[in-house]
Short mmCIF file of N, CA and C and ligand atoms in Angstrom, two decimals:
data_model
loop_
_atom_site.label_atom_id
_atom_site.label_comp_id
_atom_site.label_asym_id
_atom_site.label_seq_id
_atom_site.Cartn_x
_atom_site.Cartn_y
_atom_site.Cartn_z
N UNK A 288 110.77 122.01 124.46
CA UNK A 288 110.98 120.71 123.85
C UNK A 288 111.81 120.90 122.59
N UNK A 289 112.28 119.95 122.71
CA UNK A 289 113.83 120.48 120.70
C UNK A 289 113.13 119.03 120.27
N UNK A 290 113.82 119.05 119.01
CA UNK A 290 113.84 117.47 118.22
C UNK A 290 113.42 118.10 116.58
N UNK A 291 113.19 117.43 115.94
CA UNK A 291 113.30 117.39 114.33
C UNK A 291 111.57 118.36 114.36
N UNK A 292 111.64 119.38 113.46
CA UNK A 292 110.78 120.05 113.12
C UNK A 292 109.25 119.07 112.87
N UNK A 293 108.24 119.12 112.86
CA UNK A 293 107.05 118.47 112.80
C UNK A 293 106.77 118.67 111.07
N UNK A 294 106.50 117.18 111.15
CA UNK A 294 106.66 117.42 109.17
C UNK A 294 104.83 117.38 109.10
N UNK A 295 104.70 118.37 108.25
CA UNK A 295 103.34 118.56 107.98
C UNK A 295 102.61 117.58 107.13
N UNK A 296 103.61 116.24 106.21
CA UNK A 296 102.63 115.95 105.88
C UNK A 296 104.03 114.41 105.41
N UNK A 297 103.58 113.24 104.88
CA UNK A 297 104.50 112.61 105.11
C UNK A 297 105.12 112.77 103.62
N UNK A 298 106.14 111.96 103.81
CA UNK A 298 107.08 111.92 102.26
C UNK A 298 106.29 110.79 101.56
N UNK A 299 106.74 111.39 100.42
CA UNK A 299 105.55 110.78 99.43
C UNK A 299 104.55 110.67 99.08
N UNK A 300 103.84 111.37 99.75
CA UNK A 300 102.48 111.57 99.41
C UNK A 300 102.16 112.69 98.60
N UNK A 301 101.27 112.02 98.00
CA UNK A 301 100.50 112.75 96.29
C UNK A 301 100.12 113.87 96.78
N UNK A 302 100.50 115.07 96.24
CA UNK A 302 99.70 116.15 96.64
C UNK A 302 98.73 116.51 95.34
N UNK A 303 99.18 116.72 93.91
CA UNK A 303 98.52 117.14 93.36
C UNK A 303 99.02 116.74 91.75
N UNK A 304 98.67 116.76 90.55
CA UNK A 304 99.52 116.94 89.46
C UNK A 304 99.69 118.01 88.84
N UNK A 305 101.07 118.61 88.51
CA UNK A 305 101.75 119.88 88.14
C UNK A 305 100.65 120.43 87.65
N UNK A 306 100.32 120.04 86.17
CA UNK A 306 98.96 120.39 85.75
C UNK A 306 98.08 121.22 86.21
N UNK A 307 97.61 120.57 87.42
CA UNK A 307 96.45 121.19 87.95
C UNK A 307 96.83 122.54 88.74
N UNK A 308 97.75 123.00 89.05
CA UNK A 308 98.29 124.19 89.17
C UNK A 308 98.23 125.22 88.05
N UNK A 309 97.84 126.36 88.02
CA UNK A 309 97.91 127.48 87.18
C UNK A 309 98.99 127.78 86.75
N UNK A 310 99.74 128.19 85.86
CA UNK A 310 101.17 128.70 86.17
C UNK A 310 101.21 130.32 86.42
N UNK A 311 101.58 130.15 87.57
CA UNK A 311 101.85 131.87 88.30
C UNK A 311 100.47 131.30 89.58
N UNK A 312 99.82 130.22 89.92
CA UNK A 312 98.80 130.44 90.75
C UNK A 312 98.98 129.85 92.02
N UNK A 313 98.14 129.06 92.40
CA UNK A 313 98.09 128.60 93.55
C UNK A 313 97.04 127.66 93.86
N UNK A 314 97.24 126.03 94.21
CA UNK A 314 95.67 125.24 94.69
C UNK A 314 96.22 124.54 95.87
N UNK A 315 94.70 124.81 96.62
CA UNK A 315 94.91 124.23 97.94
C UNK A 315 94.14 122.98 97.83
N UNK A 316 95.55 121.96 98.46
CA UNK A 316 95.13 120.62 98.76
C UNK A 316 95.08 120.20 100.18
N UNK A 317 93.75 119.65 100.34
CA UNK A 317 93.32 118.88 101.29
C UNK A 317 93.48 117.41 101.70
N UNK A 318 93.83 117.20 103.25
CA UNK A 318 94.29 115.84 103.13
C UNK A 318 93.43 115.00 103.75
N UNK A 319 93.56 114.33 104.09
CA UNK A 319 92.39 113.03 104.73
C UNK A 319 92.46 113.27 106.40
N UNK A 320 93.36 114.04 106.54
CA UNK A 320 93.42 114.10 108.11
C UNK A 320 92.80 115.37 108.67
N UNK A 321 91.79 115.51 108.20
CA UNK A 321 91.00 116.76 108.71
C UNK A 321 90.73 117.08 110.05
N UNK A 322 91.12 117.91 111.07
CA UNK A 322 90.96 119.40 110.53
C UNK A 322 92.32 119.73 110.33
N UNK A 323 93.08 118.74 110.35
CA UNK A 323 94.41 119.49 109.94
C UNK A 323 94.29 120.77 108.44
N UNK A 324 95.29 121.80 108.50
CA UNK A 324 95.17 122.73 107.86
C UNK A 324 95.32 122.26 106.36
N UNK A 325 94.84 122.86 105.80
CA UNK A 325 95.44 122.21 103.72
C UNK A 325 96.51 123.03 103.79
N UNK A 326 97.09 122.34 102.49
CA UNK A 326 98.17 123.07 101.93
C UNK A 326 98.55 123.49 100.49
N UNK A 327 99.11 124.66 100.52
CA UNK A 327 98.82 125.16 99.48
C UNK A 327 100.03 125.03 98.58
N UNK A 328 100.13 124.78 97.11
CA UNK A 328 100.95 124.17 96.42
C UNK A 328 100.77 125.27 95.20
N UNK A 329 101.96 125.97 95.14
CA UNK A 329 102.30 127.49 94.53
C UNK A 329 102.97 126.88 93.19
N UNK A 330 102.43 127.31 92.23
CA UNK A 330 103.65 126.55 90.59
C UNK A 330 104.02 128.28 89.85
N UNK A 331 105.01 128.22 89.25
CA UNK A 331 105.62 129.05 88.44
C UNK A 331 106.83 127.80 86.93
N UNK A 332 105.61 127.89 86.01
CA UNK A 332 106.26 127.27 84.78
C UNK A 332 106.81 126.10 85.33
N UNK A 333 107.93 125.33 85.75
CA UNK A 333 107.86 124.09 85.79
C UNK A 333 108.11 123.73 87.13
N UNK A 334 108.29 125.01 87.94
CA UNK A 334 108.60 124.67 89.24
C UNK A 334 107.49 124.92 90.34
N UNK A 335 107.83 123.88 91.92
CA UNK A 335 106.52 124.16 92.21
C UNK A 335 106.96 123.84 93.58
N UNK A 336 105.84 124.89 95.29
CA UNK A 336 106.52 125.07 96.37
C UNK A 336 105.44 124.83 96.97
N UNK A 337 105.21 124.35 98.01
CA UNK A 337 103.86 123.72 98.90
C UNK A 337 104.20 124.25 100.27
N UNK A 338 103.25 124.91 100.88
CA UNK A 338 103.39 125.27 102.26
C UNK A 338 101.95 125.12 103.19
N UNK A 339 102.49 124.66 104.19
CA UNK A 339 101.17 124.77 105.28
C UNK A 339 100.17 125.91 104.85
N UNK A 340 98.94 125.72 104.73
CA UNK A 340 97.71 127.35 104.52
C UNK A 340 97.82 128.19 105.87
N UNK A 341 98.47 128.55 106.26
CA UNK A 341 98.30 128.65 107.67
C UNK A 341 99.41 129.92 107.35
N UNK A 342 98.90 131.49 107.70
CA UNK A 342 99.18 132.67 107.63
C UNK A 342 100.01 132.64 108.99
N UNK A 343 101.13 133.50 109.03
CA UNK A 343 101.68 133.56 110.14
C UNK A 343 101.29 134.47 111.09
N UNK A 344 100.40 135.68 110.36
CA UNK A 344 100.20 136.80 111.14
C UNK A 344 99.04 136.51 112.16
N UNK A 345 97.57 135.97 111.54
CA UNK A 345 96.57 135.51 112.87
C UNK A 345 96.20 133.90 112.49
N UNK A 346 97.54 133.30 111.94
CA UNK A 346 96.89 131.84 111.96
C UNK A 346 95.69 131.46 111.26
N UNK A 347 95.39 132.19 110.13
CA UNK A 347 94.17 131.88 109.06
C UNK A 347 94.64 131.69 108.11
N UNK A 348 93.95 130.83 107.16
CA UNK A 348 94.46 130.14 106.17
C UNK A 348 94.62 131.12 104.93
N UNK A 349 95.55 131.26 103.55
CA UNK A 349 95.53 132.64 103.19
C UNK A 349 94.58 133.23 102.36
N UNK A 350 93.52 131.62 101.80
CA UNK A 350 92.69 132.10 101.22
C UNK A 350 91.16 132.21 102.23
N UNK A 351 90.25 133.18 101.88
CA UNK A 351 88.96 133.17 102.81
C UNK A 351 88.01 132.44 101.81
N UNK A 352 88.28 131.77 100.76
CA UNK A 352 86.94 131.07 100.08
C UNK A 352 87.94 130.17 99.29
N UNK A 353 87.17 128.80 99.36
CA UNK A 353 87.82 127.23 99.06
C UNK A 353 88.81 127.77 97.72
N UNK A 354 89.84 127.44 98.41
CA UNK A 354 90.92 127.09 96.39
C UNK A 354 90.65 128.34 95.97
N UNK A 355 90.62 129.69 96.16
CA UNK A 355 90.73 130.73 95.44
C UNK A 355 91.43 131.72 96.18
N UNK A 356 93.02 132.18 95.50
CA UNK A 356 94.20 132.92 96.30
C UNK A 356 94.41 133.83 95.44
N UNK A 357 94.75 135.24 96.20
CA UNK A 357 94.82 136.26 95.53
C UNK A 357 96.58 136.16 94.83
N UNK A 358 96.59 136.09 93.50
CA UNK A 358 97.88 137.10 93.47
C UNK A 358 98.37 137.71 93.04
N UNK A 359 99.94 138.44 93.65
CA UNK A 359 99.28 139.81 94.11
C UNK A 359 101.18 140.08 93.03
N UNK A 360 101.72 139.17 92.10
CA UNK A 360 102.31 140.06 91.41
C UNK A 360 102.71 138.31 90.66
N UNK A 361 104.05 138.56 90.53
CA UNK A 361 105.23 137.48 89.63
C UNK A 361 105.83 136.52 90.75
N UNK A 362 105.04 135.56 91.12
CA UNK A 362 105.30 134.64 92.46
C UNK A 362 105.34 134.95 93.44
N UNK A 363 103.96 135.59 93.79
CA UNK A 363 103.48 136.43 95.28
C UNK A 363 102.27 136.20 95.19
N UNK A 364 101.97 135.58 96.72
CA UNK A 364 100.16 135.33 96.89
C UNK A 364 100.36 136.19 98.28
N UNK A 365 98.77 136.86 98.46
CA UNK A 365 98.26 137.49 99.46
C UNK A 365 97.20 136.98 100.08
N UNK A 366 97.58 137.43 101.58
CA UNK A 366 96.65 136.69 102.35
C UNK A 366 95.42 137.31 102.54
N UNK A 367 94.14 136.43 101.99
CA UNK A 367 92.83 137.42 101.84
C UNK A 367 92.69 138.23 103.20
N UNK A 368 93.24 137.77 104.37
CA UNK A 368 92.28 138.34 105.44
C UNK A 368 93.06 139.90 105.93
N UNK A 369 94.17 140.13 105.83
CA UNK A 369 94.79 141.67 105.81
C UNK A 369 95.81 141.28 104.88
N UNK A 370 96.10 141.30 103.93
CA UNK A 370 96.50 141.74 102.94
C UNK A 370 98.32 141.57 102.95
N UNK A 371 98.83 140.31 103.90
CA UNK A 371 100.20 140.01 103.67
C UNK A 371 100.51 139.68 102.61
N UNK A 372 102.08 139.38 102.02
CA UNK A 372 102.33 139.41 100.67
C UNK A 372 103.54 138.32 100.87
N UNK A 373 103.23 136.81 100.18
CA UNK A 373 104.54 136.10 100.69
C UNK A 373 104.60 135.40 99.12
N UNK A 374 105.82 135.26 99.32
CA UNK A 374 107.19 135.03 98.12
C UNK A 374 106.46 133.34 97.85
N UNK A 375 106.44 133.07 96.52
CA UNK A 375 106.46 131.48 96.52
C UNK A 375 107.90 130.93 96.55
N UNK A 376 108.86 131.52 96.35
CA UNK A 376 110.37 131.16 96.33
C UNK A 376 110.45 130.25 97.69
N UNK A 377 110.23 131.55 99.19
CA UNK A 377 110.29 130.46 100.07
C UNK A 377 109.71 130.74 100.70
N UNK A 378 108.19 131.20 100.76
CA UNK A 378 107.60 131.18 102.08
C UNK A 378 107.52 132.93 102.62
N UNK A 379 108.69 133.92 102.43
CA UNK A 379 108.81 135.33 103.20
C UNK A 379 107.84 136.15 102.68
N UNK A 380 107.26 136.46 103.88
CA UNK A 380 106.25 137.93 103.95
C UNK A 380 107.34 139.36 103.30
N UNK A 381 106.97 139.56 102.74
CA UNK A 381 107.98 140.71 102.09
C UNK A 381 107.08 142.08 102.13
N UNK A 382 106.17 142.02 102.69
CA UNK A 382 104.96 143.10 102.66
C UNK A 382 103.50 142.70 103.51
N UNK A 383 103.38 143.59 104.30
CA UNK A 383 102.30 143.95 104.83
C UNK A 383 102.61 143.39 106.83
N UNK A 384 101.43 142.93 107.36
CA UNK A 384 101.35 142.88 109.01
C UNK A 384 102.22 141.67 109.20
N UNK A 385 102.51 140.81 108.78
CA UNK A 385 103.82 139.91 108.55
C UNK A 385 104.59 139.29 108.13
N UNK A 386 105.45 140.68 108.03
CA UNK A 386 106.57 140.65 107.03
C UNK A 386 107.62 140.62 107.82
N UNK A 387 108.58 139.71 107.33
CA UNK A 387 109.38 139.23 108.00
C UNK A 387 109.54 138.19 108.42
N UNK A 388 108.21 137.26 108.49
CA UNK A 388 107.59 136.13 109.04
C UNK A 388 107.52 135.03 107.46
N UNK A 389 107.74 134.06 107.75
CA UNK A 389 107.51 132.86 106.77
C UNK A 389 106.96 131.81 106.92
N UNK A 390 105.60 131.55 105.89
CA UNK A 390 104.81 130.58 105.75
C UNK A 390 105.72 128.56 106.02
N UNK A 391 105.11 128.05 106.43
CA UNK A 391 105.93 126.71 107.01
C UNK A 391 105.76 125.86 105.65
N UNK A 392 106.77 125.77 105.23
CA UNK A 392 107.15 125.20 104.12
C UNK A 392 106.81 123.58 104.22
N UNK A 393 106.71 123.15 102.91
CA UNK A 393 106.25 121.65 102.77
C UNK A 393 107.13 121.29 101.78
N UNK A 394 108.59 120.52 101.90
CA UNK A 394 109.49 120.08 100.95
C UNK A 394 108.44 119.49 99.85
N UNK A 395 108.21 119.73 98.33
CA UNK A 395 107.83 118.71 97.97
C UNK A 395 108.83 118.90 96.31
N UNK A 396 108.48 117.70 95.47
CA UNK A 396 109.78 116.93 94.48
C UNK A 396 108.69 116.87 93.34
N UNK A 397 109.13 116.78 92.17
CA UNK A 397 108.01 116.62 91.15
C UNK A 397 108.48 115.29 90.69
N UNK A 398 107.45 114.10 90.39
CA UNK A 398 107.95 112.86 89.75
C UNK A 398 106.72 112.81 88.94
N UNK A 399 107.52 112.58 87.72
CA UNK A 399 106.35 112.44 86.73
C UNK A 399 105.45 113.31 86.48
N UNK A 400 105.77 114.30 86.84
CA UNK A 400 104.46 115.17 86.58
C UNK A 400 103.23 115.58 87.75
N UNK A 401 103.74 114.65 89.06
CA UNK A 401 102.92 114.66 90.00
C UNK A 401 104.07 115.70 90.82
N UNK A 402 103.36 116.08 91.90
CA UNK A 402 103.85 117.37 93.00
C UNK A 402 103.67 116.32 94.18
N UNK A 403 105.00 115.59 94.84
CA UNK A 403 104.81 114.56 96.29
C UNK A 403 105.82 115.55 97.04
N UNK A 404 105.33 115.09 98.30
CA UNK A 404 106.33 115.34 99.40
C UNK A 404 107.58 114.82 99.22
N UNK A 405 108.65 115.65 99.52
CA UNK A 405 110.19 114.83 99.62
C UNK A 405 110.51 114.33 101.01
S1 FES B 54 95.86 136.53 108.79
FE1 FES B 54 97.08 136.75 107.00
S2 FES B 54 97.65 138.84 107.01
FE2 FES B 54 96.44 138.59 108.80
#
């Protein structure tokens, strides 16, 4: 089947406010459409990158306990369950069982201080 990539979550919608992001961390937001997967919304100082929770290597989400992500240098989170290593820039495993592989990105735009989908 082809056609336009499956958007994980719609445009415009609130994910979180900058704020509530750590700077250098990571919080996973949950949406109303459960069991769909959360997503996790990565900040570094004023910028900020949201991707599906959803590990590429066995399809587990990257943290193993609610909202708490390892990381694992200067805009790099690891996936608790073997120990992949992906870029908040865009998503690339740059280390460990899949590397090479990239987390499914979630366009999102900062307005006002809030983190929405674009
Ligand atoms: S499930 Fe993430 S590294 Fe295996």
């Amino acid at each position: 089947m082809t056609g336009a990539p499956r958007q994980a979550a719609p445009a415009g919608l609130h994910l979180c406010r900058l704020e509530a992001v750590g700077d250098g961390d990571c919080l996973e937001v949950r949406s109303d459409a459960e069991p769909a997967p959360s997503i996790v919304v990565m900040r570094s100082a004023g910028r900020a990158w949201a991707y599906v929770n959803v590990c590429p290597h066995f399809s587990l989400p990257l943290n193993s306990e609610p909202g708490r992500f390892l990381i694992a240098g200067d805009r790099l989170v690891m996936c608790a369950y073997h120990c992949a290593v992906f870029r908040f820039d865009d998503g690339l495993c740059i280390e460990g069982p899949a590397e090479g592989l990239r987390l499914d990105a979630v366009a999102v735009k900062i307005e006002d201080g809030d983190v929405v989908v674009a």
